[in-house]
mmCIF file of C-alpha atoms in Angstrom:
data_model
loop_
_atom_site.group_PDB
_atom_site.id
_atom_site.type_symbol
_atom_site.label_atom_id
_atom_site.label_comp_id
_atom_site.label_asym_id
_atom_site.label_seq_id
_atom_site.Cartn_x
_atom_site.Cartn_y
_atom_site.Cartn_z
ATOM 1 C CA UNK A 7 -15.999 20.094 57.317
ATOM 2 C CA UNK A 8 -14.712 18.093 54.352
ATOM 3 C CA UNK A 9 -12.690 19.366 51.353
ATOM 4 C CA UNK A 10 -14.306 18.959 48.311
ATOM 5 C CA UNK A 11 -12.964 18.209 44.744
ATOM 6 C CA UNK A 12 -16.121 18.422 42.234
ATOM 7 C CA UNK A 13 -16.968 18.042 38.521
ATOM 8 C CA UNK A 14 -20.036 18.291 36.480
ATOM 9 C CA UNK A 15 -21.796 17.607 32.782
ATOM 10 C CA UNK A 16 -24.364 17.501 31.057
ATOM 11 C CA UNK A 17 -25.611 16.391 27.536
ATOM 12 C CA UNK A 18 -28.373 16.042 25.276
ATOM 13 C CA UNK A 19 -28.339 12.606 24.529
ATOM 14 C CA UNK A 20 -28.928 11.054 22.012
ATOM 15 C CA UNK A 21 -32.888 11.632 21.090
ATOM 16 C CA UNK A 22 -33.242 15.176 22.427
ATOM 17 C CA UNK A 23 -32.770 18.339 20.092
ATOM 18 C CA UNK A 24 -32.596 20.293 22.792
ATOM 19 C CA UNK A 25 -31.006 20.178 26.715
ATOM 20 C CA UNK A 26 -33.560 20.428 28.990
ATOM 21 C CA UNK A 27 -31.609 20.044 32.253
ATOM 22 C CA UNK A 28 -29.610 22.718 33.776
ATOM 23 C CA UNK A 29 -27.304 22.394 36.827
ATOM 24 C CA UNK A 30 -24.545 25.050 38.655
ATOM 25 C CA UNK A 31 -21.446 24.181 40.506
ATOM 26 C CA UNK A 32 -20.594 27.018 43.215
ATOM 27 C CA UNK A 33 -16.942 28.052 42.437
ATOM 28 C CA UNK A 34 -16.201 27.446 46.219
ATOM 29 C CA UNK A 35 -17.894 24.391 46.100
ATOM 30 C CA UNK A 36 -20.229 25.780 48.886
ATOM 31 C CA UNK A 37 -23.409 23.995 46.592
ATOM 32 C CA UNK A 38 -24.586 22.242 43.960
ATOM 33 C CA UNK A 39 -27.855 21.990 41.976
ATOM 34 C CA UNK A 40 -29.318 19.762 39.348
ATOM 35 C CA UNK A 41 -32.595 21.055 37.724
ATOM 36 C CA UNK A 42 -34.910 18.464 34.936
ATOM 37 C CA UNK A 43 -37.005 20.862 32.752
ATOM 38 C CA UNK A 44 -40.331 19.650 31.506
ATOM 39 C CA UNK A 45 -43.091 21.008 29.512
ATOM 40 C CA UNK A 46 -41.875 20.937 25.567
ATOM 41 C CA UNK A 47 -38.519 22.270 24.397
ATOM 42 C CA UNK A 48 -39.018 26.224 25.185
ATOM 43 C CA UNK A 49 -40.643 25.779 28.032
ATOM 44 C CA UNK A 50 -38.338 23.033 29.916
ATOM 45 C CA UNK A 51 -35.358 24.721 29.047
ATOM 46 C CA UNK A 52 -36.720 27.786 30.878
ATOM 47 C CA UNK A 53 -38.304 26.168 33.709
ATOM 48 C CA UNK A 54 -34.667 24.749 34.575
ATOM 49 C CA UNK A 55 -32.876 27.978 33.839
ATOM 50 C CA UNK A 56 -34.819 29.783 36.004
ATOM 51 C CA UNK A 57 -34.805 27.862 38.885
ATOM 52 C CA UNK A 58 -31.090 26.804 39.013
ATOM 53 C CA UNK A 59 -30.440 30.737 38.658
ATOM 54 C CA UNK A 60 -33.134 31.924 41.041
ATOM 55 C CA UNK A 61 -31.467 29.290 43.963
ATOM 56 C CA UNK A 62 -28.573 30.344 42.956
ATOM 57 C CA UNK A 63 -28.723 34.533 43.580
ATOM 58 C CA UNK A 64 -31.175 33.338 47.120
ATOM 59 C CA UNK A 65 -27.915 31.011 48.175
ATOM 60 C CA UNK A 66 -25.270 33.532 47.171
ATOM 61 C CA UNK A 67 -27.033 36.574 48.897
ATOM 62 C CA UNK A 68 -28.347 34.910 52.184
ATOM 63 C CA UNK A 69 -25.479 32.285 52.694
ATOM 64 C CA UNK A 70 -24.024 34.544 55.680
ATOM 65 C CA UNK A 71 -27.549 34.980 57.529
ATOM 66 C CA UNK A 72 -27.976 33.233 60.215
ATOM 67 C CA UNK A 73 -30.809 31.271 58.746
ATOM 68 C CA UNK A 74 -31.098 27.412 59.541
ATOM 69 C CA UNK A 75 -30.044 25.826 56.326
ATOM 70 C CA UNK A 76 -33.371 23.509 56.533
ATOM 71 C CA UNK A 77 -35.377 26.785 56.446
ATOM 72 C CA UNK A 78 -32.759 28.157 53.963
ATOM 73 C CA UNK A 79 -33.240 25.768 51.419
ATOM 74 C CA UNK A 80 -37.178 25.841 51.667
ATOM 75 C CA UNK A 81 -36.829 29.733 51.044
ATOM 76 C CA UNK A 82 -34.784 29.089 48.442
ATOM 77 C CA UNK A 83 -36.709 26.214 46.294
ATOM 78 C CA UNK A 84 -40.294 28.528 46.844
ATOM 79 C CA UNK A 85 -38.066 31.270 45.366
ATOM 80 C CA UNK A 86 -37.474 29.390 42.232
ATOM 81 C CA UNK A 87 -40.955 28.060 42.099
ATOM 82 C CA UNK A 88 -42.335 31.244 42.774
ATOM 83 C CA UNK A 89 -39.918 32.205 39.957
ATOM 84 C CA UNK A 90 -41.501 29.843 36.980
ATOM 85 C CA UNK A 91 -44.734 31.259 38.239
ATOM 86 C CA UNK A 92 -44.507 34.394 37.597
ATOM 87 C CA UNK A 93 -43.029 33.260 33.956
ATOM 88 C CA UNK A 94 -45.524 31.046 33.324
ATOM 89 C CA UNK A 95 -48.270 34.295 34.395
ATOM 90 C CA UNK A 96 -45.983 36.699 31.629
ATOM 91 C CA UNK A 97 -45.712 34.302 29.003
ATOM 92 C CA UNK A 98 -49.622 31.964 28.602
ATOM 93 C CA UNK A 99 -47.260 29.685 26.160
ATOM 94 C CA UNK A 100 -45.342 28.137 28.797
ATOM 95 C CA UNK A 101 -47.945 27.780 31.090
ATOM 96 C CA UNK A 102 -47.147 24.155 31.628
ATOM 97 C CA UNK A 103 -43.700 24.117 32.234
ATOM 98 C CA UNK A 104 -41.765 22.873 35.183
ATOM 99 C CA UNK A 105 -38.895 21.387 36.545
ATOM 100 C CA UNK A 106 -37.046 18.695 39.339
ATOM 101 C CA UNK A 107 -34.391 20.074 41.549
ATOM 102 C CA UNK A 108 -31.735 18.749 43.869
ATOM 103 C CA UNK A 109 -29.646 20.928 45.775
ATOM 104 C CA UNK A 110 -26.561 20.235 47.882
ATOM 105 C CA UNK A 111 -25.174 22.577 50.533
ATOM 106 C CA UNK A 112 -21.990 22.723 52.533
ATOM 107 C CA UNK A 113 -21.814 25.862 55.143
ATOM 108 C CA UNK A 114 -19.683 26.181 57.432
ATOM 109 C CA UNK A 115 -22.139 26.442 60.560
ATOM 110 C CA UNK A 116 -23.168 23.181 59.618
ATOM 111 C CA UNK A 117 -21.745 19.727 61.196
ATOM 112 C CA UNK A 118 -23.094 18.042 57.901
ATOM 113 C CA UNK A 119 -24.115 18.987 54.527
ATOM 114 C CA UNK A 120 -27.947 19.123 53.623
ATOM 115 C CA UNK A 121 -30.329 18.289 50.672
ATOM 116 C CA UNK A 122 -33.194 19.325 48.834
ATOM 117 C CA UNK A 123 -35.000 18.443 46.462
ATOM 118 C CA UNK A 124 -38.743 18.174 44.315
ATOM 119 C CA UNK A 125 -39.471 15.709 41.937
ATOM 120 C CA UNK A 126 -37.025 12.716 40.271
ATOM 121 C CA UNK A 127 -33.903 14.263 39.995
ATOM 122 C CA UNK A 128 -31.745 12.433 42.893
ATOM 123 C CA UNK A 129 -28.834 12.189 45.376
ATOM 124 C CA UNK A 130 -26.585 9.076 45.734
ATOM 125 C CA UNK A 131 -23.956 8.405 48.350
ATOM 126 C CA UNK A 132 -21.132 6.153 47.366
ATOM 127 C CA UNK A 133 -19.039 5.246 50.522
ATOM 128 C CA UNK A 134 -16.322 2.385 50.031
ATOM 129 C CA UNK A 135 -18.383 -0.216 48.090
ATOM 130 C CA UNK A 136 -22.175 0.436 48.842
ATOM 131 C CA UNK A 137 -24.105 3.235 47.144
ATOM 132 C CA UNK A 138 -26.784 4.093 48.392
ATOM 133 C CA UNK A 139 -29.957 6.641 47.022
ATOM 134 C CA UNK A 140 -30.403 9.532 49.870
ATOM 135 C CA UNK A 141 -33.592 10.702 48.332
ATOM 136 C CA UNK A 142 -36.706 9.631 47.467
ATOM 137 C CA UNK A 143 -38.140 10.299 44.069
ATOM 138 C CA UNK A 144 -41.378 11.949 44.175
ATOM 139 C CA UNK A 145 -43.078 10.251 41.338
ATOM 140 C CA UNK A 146 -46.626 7.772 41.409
ATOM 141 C CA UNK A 147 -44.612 4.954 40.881
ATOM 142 C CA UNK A 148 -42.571 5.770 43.875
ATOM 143 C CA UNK A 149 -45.517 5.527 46.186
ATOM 144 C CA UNK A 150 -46.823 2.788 44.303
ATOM 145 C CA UNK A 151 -43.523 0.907 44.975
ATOM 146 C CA UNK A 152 -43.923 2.173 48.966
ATOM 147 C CA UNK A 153 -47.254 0.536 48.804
ATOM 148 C CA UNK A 154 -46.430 -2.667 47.829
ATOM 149 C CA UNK A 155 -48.843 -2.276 44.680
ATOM 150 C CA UNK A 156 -45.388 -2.606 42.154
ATOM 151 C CA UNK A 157 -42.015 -4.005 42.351
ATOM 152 C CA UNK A 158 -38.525 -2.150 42.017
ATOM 153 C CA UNK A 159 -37.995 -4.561 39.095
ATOM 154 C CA UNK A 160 -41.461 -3.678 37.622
ATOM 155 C CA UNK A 161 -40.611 -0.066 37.787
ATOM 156 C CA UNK A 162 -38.257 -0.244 35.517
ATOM 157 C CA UNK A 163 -40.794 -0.961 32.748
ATOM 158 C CA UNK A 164 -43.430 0.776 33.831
ATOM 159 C CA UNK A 165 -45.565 3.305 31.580
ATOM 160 C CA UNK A 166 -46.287 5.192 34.352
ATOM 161 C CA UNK A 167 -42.765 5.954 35.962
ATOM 162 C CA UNK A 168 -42.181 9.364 34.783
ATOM 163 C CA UNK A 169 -44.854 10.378 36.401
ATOM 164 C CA UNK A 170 -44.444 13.302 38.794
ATOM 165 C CA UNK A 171 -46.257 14.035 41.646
ATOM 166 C CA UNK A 172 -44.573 16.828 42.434
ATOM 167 C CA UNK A 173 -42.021 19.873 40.800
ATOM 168 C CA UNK A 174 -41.102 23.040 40.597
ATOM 169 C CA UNK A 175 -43.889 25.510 38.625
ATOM 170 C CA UNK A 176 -46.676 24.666 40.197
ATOM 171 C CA UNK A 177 -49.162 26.494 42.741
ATOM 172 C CA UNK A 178 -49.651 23.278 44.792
ATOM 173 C CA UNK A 179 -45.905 22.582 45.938
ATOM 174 C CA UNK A 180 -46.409 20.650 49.082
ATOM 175 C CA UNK A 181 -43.522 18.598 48.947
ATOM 176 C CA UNK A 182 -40.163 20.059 49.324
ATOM 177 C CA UNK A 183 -37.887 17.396 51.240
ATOM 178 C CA UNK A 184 -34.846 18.675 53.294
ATOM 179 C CA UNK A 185 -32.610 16.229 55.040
ATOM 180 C CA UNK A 186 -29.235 16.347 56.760
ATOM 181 C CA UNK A 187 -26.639 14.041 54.850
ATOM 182 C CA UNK A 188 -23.699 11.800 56.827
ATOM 183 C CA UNK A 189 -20.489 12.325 55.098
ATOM 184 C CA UNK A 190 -17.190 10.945 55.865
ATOM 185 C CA UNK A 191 -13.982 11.643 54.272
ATOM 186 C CA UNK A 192 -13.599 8.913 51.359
ATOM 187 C CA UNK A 193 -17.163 9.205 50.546
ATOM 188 C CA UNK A 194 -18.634 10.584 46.891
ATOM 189 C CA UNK A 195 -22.060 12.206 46.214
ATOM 190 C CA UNK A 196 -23.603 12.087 43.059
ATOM 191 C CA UNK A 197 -26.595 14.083 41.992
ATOM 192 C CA UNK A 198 -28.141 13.293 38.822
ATOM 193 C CA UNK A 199 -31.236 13.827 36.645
ATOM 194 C CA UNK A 200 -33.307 10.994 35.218
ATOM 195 C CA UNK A 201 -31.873 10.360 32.010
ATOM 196 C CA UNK A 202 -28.832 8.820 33.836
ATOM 197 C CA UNK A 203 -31.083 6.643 35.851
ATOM 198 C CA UNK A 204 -33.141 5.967 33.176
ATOM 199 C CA UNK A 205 -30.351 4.380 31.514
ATOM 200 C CA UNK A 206 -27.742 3.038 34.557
ATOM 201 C CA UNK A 207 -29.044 0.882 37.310
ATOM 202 C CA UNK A 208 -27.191 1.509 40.923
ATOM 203 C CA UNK A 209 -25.082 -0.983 40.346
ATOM 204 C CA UNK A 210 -23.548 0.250 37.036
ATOM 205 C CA UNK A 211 -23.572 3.793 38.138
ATOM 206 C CA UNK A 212 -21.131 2.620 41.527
ATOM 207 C CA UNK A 213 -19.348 0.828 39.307
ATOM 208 C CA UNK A 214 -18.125 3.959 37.506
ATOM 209 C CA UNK A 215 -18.029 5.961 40.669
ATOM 210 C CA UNK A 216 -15.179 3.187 42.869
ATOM 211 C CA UNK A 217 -13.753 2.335 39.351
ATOM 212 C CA UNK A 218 -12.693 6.055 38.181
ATOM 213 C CA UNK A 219 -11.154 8.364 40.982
ATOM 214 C CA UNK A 220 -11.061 11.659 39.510
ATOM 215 C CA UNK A 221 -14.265 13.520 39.424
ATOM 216 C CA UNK A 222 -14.011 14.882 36.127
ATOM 217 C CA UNK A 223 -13.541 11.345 34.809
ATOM 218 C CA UNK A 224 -16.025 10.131 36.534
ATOM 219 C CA UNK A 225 -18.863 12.547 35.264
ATOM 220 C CA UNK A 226 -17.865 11.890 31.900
ATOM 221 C CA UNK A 227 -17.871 7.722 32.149
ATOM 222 C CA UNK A 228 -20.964 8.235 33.227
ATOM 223 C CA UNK A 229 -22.491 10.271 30.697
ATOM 224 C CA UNK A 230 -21.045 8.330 28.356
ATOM 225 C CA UNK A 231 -22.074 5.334 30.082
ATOM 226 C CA UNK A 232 -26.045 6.424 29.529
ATOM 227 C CA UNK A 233 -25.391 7.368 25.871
ATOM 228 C CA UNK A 234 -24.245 3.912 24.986
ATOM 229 C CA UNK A 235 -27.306 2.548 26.553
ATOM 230 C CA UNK A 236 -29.888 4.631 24.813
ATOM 231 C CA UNK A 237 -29.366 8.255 26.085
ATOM 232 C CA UNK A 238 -33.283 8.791 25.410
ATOM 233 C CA UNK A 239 -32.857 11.668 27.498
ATOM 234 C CA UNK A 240 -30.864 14.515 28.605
ATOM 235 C CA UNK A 241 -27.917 13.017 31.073
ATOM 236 C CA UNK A 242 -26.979 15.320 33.714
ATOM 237 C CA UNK A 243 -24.252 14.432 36.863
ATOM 238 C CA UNK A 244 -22.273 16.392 39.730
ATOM 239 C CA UNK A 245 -19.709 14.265 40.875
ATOM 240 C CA UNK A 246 -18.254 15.499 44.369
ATOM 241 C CA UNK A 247 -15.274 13.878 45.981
ATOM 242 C CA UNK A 248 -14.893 14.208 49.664
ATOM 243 C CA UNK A 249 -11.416 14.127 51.377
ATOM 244 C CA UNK A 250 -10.532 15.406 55.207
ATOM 245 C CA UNK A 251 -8.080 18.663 54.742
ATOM 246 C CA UNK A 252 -4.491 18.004 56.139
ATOM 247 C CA UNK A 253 -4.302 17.708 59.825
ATOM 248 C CA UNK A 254 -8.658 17.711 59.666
ATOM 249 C CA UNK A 255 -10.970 15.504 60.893
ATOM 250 C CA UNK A 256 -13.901 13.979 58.978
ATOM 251 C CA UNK A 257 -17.261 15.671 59.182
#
């Protein structure tokens, strides 16, 4: 298994009066999550608070089971939905909140890391020069783009890109996607929620990533990167750095 060196950040922006992302670094760097509230200032807020914690308290008291990651993380992301539920059912007001995840794990028992996530928030790979997006955003102008009805360029414009077809606080999850990730020593993962790639395109964001080693750095160009360029929403990044220990062999 790699080493890891990680950072992470996360602002307002410029527009917002309030942060409605929410993301947790594991001290030990066993995992990292990035949650996008929705559903008005209260109600957002909450809907990411609650699920970064509830993964968070599933990871940290059934990372020694024997569990299959894959199956882990699915327990884990019903958890937290199963968490905003229950909020939602105590409190009428926030009855429409919800919330995007990713989630990055590194266990031990595993050859490679894994990924989950729900909605737009996303996972990029930066490995010598190419970057490369690991998930796929569950959004109608995702599918629309799959079916050849709108362009990648188009997207970028498009009224309708926000649009989720699936998150966190609702009683029809169906889509929770889990996927091993390749990883070799030298390589950098970035998760990130929309208001970065609102802002950034892929190639400005690897710019930042092979310009600026240090992850710490690195979080914060970007940030800053998407404030300078509107920050219409709240900018949130984990920045991991990969590196073989001494006398180790890449994953």
């Amino acid at each position: 298994m790699v080493d890891r060196i990680f950072s992470g950040l996360s602002d307002p922006g410029l527009l917002r009066t309030s942060n409605q992302d929410d993301y947790y670094i594991d001290p030990e760097g066993r995992f990292f999550i990035v949650a996008d509230g929705m559903g008005g200032h209260a109600g957002g807020q909450e809907a990411s608070r609650l699920a970064t914690a509830a993964i968070k308290t599933f990871l940290h008291q059934h990372w020694p089971s024997e569990t299959a990651t894959a199956q882990l993380l699915e327990q884990a992301l019903r958890q937290a939905n199963n968490a905003i539920l229950d909020d939602q059912r105590r409190h009428p007001e926030r009855g429409d909140m919800g919330t995007t995840v990713v989630l990055v794990t590194f266990r031990d028992s595993d050859p490679q890391p894994w990924c989950a996530h729900v909605g737009d928030s996303r996972l990029y790979r930066l490995r010598g020069h190419q970057l490369d997006q690991l998930t796929e955003d569950h959004t109608w102008i995702a599918k629309a783009i799959r079916a050849g009805e709108v362009t990648p360029a188009q997207s970028r414009s498009h009224p309708w890109r926000h649009v989720l077809s699936q998150c966190l606080g609702r009683d029809d999850l169906t889509e929770i996607d889990i996927q091993p990730i390749e990883v070799h020593s030298g390589d950098r993962l970035l998760l990130c929620s929309d208001g970065l790639t609102e802002e950034l395109s892929d190639h400005l964001i690897a710019s930042h990533l092979k310009s600026i080693r240090a992850s710490e750095a690195a979080a914060t160009a970007l940030v800053n990167s998407a404030k300078q360029r509107g920050g219409r929403d709240n900018i949130t990044v984990v920045v991991v750095n990969l590196s073989s220990p001494p006398g180790g062999s890449d994953s």
